[in-house]
C-alpha atoms as one frame of an Amber mdcrd trajectory, in Angstrom:
protein
 -20.213 -16.551  -3.828 -17.931 -15.765  -6.775 -16.383 -12.815  -4.870 -15.774
 -14.964  -1.769 -14.145 -17.726  -3.835 -11.923 -15.125  -5.494 -10.852 -13.665
  -2.145 -10.174 -17.141  -0.750  -8.019 -18.078  -3.750  -6.304 -14.694  -3.493
  -5.355 -15.258   0.134  -4.117 -18.753  -0.761  -1.844 -17.273  -3.471  -0.388
 -14.738  -1.061   0.208 -17.209   1.732   1.597 -19.968  -0.499   4.843 -18.078
  -1.093   5.580 -17.261   2.537   7.907 -19.221   4.787   5.470 -19.098   7.670
   1.867 -18.361   6.775   0.858 -17.949  10.419   3.481 -15.266  11.013   2.772
 -13.229   7.877  -0.921 -13.691   7.115  -1.836 -10.656   9.238   0.747  -8.599
   7.318  -1.081  -8.904   3.998  -4.273  -6.843   3.818  -7.195  -8.776   2.356
  -9.127  -6.585  -0.084 -12.708  -5.841   0.888 -13.517  -5.529  -2.828 -11.506
  -6.795  -5.800 -12.185  -6.402  -9.504  -9.964  -8.032 -12.094  -9.645  -7.689
 -15.859 -11.392 -10.646 -17.520  -9.130 -10.292 -20.579  -6.049 -11.216 -18.520
  -5.107 -14.839 -17.941  -5.370 -16.267 -14.431  -1.556 -16.232 -14.219  -1.428
 -12.546 -15.234  -4.161 -11.610 -12.744  -2.435 -13.602 -10.000   0.903 -11.913
 -10.730  -0.676  -8.447 -10.702  -2.603  -9.169  -7.501   0.515 -10.532  -5.831
   2.457  -7.340  -6.676  -0.361  -5.188  -5.308  -0.822  -7.178  -2.132   2.905
  -7.220  -1.385   3.061  -3.449  -1.981   0.304  -2.899   0.583   1.766  -5.502
   2.953   4.817  -3.229   2.991   2.669  -0.195   3.852   0.803  -2.275   6.418
   3.987  -3.358   8.206   6.989  -1.338   7.041   8.731  -4.672   6.390  11.213
  -4.138   3.538  10.972  -7.754   2.345   7.505  -6.997   0.956   8.795  -3.952
  -0.886  11.534  -6.013  -2.570   8.910  -8.534  -3.626   6.581  -5.886  -5.067
   8.583  -2.963  -6.428  11.119  -2.618  -9.223  14.472  -1.075  -8.336  13.843
   1.522 -11.087  10.566   2.630  -9.474   9.387   6.172 -10.265   7.024   8.193
  -8.047   5.021  10.687 -10.111   3.662  12.503  -7.043   6.875  12.925  -5.099
   6.504  15.374  -2.193   9.236  17.883  -1.455  12.089  16.421   0.577  11.494
  12.776  -0.335  14.076  10.947  -2.458  12.885   9.573  -5.786  12.618   5.862
  -6.470  12.759   2.740  -4.352  14.701   4.522  -1.585  11.999   7.179  -1.442
   9.392   4.580  -0.503  11.595   3.332   2.348  12.199   6.948   3.446   8.455
   7.737   3.451   7.533   4.639   5.432  10.299   5.083   8.026   9.408   8.732
   8.611   5.676   8.123   8.772   6.193   5.273  11.225   8.144   7.606  13.522
   4.926   9.610  13.914   2.510   6.647  13.730   4.382   3.494  14.830   1.229
   1.348  14.751   0.290   2.397  11.197  -1.964  -0.127   9.466  -3.187  -0.227
   5.876  -6.450  -1.781   4.745  -7.420  -2.316   1.116 -10.962  -1.142   0.546
 -11.018  -1.536  -3.256  -8.452  -2.969  -5.656  -8.939  -2.960  -9.416  -6.633
  -4.772 -11.827  -6.868  -3.741 -15.475  -4.249  -4.519 -18.088  -0.933  -3.323
 -16.563  -2.438  -1.132 -13.818  -3.609  -1.566 -10.259  -5.901   1.069  -8.807
  -6.351   0.827  -5.072  -8.263   2.723  -2.393  -6.742   2.273   1.050  -7.521
   3.368   4.590  -4.651   4.047   6.991  -5.175   3.907  10.753  -3.033   4.161
  13.862  -2.147   6.546  16.647   0.053   9.641  16.531   2.445   8.648  19.327
   5.601  10.122  17.790   6.521  13.677  16.805   5.730  15.123  13.389   8.471
  17.595  12.570   8.511  20.131  15.407   5.092  19.027  16.688   4.838  16.754
  19.716   2.793  13.577  19.449  -0.895  14.103  20.128  -1.614  10.493  21.082
  -4.772  10.772  18.990  -6.070   8.075  16.656  -5.677   8.773  12.953  -7.688
   7.516   9.989  -7.235   8.793   6.441  -7.644   7.554   2.884  -5.250   7.187
  -0.029  -5.651   6.202  -3.663  -2.942   4.773  -5.917  -2.568   3.981  -9.575
   0.309   1.509  -9.804   1.872   0.531 -13.132   3.216  -3.035 -13.192   5.736
  -4.627 -15.549   7.294  -8.082 -15.181   5.394  -8.610 -11.931   6.754  -5.490
 -10.193   5.424  -2.010  -9.573   7.591   0.401 -11.558   5.529   3.601 -11.373
   3.006   5.151  -8.994   0.508   7.988  -8.903  -0.466   8.475  -5.256  -2.907
  10.776  -3.506  -3.515  10.741   0.241  -5.705  12.851   2.461  -2.926  14.677
   4.313  -5.254  17.390   5.572  -7.346  14.852   7.487  -4.172  13.288   8.901
  -2.842  16.683  10.066  -6.206  17.569  11.642  -6.414  14.231  13.440  -2.840
  14.634  14.701  -3.769  18.071  16.061  -1.359  19.999  13.822  -4.005  21.980
  11.929  -7.546  22.914  12.911
């Protein structure tokens, strides 16, 4: 019961700030499991959760408005892959390029943990490889892979990220590697 009340209040917080809750409610992934730091005030927990949910609403939709709401302009990616720009622009670059290969990309939040100034989140990404990946033609196959983030938050915005995703599974599902 306590978990369900938390998730209901969480969804209310997310939807309260939107211009049209009906249009955007599907954009914001609802965590299947959420754990929050009891030493933080309700306002601090709400602010941290809002930053996390907006960050994953961006990955769920590619809509830049969520990124502006969630991420600091001085963002730093500690696990930057080769060829991706650093910072805020790098997140936009990654999303745009991934969505070329998987236009229907969706992000679900399986677990989210808020502790002090950090958000740890396990996500599942799904979609279909209907666009090319580099020199490889689209396979049309469904994709499903996991990712884990440790986000550092300051002043209500994500300013640093450690990110790990299961690229091998993605490449296998897209038919690029066997």
